[in-house]
Coordinates of C-alpha atoms in Angstrom, one line a residue:
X105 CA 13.5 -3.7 -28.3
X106 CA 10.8 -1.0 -29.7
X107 CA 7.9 -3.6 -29.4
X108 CA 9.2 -5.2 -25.8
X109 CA 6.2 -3.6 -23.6
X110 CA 7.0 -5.5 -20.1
X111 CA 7.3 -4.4 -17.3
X112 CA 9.2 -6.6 -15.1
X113 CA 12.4 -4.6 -13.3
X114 CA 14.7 -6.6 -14.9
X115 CA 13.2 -5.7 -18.2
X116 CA 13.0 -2.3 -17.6
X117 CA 17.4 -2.8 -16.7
X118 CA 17.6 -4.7 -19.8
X119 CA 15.4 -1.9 -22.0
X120 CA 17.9 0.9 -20.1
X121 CA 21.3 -0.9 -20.5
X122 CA 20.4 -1.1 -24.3
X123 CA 18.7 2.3 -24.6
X124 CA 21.8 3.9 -23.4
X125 CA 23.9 1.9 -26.5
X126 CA 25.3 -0.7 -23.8
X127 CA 27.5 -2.9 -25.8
X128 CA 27.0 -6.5 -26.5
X129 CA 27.4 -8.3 -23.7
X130 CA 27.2 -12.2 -24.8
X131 CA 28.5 -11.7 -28.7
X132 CA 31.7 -10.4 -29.9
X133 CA 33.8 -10.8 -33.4
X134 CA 34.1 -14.3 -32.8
X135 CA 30.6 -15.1 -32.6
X136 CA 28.9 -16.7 -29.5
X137 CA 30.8 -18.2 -26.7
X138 CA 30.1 -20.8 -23.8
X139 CA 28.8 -18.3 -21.7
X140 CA 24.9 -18.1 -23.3
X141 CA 25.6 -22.3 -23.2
X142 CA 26.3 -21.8 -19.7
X143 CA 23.3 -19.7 -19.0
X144 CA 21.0 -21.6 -21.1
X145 CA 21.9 -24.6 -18.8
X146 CA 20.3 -22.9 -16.1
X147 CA 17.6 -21.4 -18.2
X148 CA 16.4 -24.7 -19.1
X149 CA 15.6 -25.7 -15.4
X150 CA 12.9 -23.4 -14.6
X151 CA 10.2 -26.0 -15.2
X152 CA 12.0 -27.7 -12.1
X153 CA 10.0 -24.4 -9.9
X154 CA 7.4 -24.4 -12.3
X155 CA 7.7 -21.8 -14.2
X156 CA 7.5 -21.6 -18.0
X157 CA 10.3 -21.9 -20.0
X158 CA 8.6 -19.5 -23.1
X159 CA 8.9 -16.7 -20.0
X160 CA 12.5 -17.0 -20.5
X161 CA 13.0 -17.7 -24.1
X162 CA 14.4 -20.8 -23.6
X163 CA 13.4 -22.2 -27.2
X164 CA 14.3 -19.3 -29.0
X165 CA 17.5 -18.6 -27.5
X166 CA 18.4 -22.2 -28.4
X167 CA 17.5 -22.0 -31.7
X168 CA 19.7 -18.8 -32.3
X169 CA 22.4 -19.9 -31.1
X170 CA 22.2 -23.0 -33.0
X171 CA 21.5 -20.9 -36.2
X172 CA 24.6 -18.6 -35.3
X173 CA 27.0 -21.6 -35.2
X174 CA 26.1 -23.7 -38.0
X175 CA 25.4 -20.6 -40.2
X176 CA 21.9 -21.4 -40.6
X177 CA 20.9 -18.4 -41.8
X178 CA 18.1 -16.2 -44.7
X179 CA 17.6 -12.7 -46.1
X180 CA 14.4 -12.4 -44.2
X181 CA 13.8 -12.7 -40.4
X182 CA 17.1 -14.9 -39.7
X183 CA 19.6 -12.2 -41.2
X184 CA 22.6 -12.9 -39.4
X185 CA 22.3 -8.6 -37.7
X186 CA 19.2 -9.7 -36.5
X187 CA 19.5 -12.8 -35.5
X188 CA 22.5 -11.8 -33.5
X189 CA 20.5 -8.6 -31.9
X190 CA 17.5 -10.2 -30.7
X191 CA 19.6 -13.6 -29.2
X192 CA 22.0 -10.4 -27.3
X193 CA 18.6 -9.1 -26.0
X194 CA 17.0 -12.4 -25.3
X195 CA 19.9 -13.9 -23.3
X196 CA 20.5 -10.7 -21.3
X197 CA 16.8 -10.1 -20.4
X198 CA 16.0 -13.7 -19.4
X199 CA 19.5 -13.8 -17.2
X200 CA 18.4 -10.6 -15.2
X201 CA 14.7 -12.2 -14.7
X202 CA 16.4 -15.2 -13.5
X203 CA 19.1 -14.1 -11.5
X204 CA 17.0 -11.3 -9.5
X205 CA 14.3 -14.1 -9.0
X206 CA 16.0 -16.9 -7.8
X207 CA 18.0 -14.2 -5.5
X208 CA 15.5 -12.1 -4.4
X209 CA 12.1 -13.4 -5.4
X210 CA 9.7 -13.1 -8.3
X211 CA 7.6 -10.3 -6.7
X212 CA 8.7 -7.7 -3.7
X213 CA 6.3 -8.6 -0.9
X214 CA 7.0 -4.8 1.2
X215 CA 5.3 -3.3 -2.0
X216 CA 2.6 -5.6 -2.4
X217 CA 1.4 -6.5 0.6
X218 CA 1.3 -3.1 2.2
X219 CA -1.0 -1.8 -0.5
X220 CA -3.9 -4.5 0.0
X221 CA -5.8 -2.9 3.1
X222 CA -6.5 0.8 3.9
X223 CA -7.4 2.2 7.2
X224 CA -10.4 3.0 8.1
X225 CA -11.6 6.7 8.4
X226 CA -12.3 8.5 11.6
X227 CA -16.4 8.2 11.8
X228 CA -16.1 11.3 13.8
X229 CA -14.0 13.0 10.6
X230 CA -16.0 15.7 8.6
X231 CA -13.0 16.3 6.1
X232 CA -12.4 13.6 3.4
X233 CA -8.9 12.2 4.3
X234 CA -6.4 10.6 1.8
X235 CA -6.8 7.1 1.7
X236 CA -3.9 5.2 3.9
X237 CA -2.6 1.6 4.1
X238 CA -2.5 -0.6 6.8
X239 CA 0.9 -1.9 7.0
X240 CA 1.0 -5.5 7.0
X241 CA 4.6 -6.6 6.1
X242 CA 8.1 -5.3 7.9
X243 CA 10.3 -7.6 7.4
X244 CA 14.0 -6.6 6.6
X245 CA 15.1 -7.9 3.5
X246 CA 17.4 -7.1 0.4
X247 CA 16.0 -6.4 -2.8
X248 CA 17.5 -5.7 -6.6
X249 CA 18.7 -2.5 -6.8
X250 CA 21.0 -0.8 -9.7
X251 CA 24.2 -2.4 -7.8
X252 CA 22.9 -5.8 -8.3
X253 CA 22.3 -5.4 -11.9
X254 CA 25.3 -3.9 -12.6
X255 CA 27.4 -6.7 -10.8
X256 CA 25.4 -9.0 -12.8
X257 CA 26.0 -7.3 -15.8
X258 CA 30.1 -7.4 -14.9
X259 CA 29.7 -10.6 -14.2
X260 CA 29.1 -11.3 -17.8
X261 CA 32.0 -10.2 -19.1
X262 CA 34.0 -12.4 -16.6
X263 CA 34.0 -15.4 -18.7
X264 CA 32.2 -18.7 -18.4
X265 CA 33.3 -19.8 -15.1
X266 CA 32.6 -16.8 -13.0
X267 CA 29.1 -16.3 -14.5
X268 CA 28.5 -19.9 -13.8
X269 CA 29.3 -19.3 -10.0
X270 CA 27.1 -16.3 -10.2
X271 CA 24.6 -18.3 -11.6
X272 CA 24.7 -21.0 -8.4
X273 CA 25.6 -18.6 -5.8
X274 CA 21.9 -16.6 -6.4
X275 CA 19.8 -19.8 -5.6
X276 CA 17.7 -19.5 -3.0
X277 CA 19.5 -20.5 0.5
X278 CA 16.2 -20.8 2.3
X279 CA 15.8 -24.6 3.3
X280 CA 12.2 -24.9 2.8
X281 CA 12.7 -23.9 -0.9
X282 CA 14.0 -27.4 -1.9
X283 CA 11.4 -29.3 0.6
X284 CA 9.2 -27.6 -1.8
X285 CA 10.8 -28.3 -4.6
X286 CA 10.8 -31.6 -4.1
X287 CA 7.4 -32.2 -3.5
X288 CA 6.8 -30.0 -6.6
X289 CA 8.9 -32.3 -8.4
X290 CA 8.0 -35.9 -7.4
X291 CA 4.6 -34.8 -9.3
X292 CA 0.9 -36.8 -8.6
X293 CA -0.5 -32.9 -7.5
X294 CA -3.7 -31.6 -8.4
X295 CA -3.9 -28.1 -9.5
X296 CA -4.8 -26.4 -6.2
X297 CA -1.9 -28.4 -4.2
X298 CA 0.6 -27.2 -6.9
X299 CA -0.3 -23.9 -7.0
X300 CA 0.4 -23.9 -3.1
X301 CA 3.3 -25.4 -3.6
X302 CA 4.3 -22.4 -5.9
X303 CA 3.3 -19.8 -3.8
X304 CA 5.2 -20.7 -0.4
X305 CA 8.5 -21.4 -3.1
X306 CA 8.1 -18.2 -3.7
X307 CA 8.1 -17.1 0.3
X308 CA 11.1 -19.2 0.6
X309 CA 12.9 -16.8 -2.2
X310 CA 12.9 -13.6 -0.4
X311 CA 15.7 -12.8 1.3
X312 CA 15.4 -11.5 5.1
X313 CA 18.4 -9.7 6.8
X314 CA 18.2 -13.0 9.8
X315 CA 16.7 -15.8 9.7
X316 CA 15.7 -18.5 11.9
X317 CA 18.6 -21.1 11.0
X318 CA 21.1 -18.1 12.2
X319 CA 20.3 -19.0 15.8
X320 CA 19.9 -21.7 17.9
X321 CA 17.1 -20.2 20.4
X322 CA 14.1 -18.2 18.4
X323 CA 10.5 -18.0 18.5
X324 CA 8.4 -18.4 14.9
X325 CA 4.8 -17.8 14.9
X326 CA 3.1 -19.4 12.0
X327 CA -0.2 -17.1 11.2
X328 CA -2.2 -20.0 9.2
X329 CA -1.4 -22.2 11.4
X330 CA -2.5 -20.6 14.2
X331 CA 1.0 -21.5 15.6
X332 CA 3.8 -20.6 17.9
X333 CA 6.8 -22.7 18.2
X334 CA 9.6 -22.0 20.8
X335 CA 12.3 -23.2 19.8
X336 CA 16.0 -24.1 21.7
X337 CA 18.1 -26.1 19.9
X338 CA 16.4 -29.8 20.1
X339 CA 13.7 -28.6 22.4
X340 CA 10.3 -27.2 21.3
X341 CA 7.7 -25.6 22.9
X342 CA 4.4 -25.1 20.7
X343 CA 1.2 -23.7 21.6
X344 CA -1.8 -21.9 20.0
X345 CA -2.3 -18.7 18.9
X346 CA -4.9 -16.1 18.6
X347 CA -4.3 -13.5 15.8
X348 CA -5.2 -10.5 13.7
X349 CA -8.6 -11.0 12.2
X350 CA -8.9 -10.6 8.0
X351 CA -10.5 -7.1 8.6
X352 CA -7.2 -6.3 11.4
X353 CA -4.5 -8.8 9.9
X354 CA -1.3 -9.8 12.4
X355 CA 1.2 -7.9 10.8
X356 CA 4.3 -10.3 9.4
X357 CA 8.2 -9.1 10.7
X358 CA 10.8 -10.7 12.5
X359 CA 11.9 -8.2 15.9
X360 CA 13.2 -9.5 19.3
X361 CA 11.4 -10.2 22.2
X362 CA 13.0 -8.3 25.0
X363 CA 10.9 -7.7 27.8
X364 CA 8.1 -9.2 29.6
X365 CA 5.5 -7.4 31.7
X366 CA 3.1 -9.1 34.4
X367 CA -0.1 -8.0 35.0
X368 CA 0.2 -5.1 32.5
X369 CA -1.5 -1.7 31.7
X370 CA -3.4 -2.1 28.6
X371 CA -3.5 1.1 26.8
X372 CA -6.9 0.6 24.5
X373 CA -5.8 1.7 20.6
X374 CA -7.3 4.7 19.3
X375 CA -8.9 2.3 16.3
X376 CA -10.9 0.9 19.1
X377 CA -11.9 4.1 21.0
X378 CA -12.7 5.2 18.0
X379 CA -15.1 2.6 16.6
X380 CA -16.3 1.2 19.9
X381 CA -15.8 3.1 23.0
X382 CA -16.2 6.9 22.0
X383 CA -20.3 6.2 21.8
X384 CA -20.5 5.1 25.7
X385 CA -19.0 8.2 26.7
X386 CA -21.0 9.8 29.5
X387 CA -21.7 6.2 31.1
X388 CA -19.4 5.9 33.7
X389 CA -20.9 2.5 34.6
X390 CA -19.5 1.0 30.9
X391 CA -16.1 1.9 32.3
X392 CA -15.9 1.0 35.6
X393 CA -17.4 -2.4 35.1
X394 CA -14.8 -3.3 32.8
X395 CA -11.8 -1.7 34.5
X396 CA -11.7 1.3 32.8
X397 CA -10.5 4.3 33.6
X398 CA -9.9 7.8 31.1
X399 CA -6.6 9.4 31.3
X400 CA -5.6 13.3 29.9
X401 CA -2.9 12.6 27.1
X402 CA -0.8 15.4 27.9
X403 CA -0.7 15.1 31.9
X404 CA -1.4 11.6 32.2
X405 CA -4.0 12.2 34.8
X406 CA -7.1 10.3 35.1
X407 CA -9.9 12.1 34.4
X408 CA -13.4 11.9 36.5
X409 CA -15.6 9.5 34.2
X410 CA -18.6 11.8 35.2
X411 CA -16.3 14.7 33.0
X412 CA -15.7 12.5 29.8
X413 CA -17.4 13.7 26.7
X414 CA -17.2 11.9 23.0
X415 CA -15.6 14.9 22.0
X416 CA -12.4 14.6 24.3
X417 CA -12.6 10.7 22.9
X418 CA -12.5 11.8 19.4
X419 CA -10.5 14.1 19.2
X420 CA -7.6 12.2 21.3
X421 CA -7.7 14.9 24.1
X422 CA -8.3 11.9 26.7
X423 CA -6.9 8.2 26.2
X424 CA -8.8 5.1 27.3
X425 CA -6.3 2.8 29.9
X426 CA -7.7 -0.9 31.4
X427 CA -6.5 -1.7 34.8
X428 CA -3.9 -4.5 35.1
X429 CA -4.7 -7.6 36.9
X430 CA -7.6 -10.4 36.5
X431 CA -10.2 -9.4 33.4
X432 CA -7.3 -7.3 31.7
X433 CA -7.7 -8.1 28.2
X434 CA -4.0 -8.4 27.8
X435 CA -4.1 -11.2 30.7
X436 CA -1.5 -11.2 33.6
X437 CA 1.5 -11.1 31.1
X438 CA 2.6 -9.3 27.7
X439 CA 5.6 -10.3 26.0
X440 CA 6.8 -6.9 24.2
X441 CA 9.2 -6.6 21.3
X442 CA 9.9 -3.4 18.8
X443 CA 8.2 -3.0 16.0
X444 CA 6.1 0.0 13.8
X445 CA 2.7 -1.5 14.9
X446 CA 2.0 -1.6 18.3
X447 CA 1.8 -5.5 18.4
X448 CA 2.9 -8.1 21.0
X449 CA 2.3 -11.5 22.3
X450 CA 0.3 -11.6 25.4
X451 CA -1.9 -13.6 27.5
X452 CA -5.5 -13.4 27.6
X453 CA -8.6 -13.4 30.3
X454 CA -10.6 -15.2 27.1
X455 CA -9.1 -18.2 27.3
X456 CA -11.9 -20.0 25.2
X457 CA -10.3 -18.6 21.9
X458 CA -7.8 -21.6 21.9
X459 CA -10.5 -24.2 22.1
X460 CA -12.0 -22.5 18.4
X461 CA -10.0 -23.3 14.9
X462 CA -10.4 -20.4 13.6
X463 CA -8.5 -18.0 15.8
X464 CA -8.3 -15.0 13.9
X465 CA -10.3 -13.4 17.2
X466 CA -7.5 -9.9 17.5
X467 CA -6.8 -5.8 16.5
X468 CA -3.4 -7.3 15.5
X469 CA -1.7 -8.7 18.6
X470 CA -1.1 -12.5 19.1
X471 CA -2.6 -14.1 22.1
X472 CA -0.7 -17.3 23.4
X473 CA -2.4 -20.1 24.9
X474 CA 0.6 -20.9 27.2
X475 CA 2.1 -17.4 28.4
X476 CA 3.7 -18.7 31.6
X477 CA 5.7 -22.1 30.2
X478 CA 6.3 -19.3 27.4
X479 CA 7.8 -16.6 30.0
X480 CA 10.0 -19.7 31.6
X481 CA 11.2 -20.3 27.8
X482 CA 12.5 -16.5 27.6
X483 CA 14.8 -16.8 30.8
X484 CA 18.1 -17.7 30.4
X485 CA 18.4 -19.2 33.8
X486 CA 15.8 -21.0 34.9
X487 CA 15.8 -19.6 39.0
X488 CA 13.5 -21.1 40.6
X489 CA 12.8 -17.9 42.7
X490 CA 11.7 -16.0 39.9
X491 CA 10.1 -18.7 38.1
X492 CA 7.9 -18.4 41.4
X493 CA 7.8 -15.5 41.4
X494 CA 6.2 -15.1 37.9
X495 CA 3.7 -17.9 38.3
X496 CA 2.1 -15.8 41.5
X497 CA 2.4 -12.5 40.1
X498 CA 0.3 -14.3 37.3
X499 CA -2.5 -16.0 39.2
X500 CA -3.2 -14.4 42.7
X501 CA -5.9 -11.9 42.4
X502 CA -5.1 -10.3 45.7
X503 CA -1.1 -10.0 45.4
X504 CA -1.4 -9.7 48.8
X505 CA 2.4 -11.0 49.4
X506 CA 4.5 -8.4 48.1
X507 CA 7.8 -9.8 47.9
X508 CA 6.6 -12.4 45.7
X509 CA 5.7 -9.9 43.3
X510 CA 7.3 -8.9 40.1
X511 CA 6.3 -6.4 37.8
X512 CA 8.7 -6.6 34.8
X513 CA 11.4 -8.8 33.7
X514 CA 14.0 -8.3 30.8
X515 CA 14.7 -10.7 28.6
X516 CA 18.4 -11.1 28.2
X517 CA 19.8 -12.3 25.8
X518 CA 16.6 -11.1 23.8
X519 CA 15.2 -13.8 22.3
X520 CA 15.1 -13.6 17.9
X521 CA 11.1 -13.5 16.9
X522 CA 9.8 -14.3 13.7
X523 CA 6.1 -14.0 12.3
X524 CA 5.3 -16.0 9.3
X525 CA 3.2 -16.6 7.2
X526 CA 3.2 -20.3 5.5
X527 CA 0.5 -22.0 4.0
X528 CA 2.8 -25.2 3.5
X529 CA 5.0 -25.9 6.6
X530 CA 7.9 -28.3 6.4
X531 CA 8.4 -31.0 8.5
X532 CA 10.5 -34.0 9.5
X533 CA 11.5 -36.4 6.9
X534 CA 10.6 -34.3 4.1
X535 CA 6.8 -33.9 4.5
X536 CA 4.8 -31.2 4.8
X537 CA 1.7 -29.9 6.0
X538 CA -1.3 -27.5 4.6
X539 CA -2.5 -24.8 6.5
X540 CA -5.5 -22.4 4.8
X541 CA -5.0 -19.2 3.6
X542 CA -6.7 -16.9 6.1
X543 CA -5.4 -14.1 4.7
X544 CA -6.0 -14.4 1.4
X545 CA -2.4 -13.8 0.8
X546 CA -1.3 -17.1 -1.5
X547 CA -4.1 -15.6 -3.9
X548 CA -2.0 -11.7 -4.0
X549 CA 1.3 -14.1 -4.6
X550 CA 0.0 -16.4 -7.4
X551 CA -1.1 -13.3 -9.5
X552 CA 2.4 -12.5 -9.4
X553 CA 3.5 -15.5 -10.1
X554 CA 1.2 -15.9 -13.2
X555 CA 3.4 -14.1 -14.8
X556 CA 6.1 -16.6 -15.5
X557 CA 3.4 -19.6 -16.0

């Protein structure tokens, strides 16, 4: 236990539970029971999700408990004490690696991704600032915590059958896992498909709080793919996307769409005023010929463009607010959800974005190549009225009719939302297809990963 240097959490349970003269857990007076078989069972599967057996002692543990039982046993390394104390620590460390995996995942993606990209510094900013991360990952999930480990521990000490239940019952209820695993497992990959194959196993571990087979009308947007799919029950809408660029990544959650907004407001991001409006300050042409206007933070007034300074830009004094209507770059409709980032799905007045295939075109925000068969999607009655309604509100430049206009529509019941972020996307009959990894993020997983290779 001295020399055991990983770092793992479940090692770090399994150094702690000993540390604190834990008693034995999987030996007693009467030697070793069915309980290690039991686990070893399980143990002995791990090649079946590619991993390495040698990361769980697999050979080892069989060997011990083969020496305990047939008394196989020397003066030197194989004294019975030791044997006995290093097959205790072996079984109980490989069980918590395998039972926090397969139920939570072999890395925590909150921590990991949200510690790849930091936000860039105020250019205006004389003082050196701490460095922040740009948060890129919010989904809700569980994760191992001391409760877990300690059930798992109990569990133990339940005898053969419960831990075997335990064992099962911490597999991975995410269908895509065993599409994966089945393609993993009918072999004839080369390296770089496998290790793809790994990585989005991996995805398919963690556990969210919802998930998409929890409802029967959702909307999943795939971020490699460039995706979004409307889903209600056997129908499917699916349309392209624009999306975060690598330098301003879409961040991934799962929210609830629950209110649509036509011809919206856009409030420009301070990021942007920042890095690309605060300069034209003092040229009230660069403003009015794209539908600009400047607006006090505090009173919400609009403020004469002949008045603006960098300085009130800078120092967030004054805000920067585009018109609604044609040109907006939100388009005539924005599809808002919550979430800690300021994102939502919109349309957009560059509609040329969807004929590119790489789409990664946005701040963060996902533009959708079909905003009003999307908007028609949301309602839970299709009335024709406001379905008209909607479609004018979207494409008359004038609005000249007033009572065919509509400003805002809730979304009720609101509508489940999931962004993803799948490199390897299931389909029917068991196949699959690639998507690249415009993020980079398969390549922050598999070093994880490596771990148990």
């Amino acid at each position: 236990m001295q020399q055991d240097k990983d770092r793992l959490v479940a090692d770090l349970h399994t150094r702690k539970y000993y540390q604190h003269r834990g008693g034995f857990l999987w030996i007693d007076r009467h030697g070793i029971d069915h309980r290690a078989d039991s686990l070893l069972s399980f143990l002995k599967t791990v090649d079946e999700f590619g991993f390495n057996k040698r990361r769980f002692f697999v050979d080892e543990i069989a060997e011990d408990i083969e020496r305990l039982r047939t008394l196989h046993l020397d003066r030197q390394q194989n004294q019975v004490n030791r044997v006995m104390a290093r097959l205790e620590y072996r079984l109980t460390k490989s069980y918590l690696r395998y039972v926090a995996g397969q139920r939570f995942g072999y890395m925590n993606p909150n921590f990991v991704l949200n510690r790849l990209d930091t936000v860039a510094p105020n250019p205006y900013d004389t003082i050196k600032r701490p460095v922040r991360f740009r948060g890129l990952f919010d989904v809700k999930m569980e994760h191992p915590d001391d409760s877990f480990f300690a059930h798992a521990m109990e569990r133990i000490g339940m005898g053969t059958d419960s831990l075997t239940a335990f064992l099962k019952s911490v597999q991975p209820e995410n269908p895509f896992y065993r599409v994966f695993k089945e393609k993993l497992n009918r072999g004839g990959l080369s390296k770089g498909e496998r290790d793809r194959v790994l990585v989005n196993m991996e995805r398919s571990r963690w556990r969210q709080k919802d998930n998409i087979w929890n409802h029967q009308k959702y909307v999943v947007v795939n971020i490699p793919a460039y995706q979004l799919m409307a889903v209600d029950g056997q129908d499917t809408l699916t349309m392209r996307i624009g999306c975060g660029s690598l330098k301003t990544k879409t961040p991934l959650l799962n929210s609830h769409i629950k209110r649509m907004d036509i011809n919206p407001k856009w409030f420009v991001p301070r990021s942007i005023i920042l890095h690309d409006m605060a300069r034209h300050a003092g040229n009230p042409g660069y403003f009015l010929a794209r539908n600009y206007y400047v607006r006090d933070v505090k009173t919400g007034e609009e403020v004469d463009l002949h008045r603006v300074t960098r300085a009130m830009l800078v120092s967030g004094a004054c805000g920067v607010v585009q018109r609604g209507g044609k040109g907006n770059a939100l388009g005539r409709i924005i599809f808002r959800f919550d979430n800690n980032f300021s994102v939502y799905l919109h349309d957009t007045s560059s509609r040329g974005v969807f004929e590119r295939e790489e789409r990664g075109v946005s701040h963060g925000c996902i533009r959708i190549e079909k905003p009003y068969d999307f908007a028609v999607f949301l309602l839970a009655e299709k009335n024709r009225k406001l379905m008209d309604k909607i479609q004018y509100s979207m494409t008359d430049d004038s609005l000249s009719n007033r009572k065919m206009v509509v400003n805002g529509v809730k979304v009720k019941p609101e509508v489940p939302l999931f962004i993803t972020y799948y490199t390897l996307y299931p389909l029917a009959g068991g196949r699959t297809r690639e998507y690249p990894d415009v993020y980079g993020y398969d390549k922050v997983i598999w070093e994880h990963l490596k771990k148990y290779l």
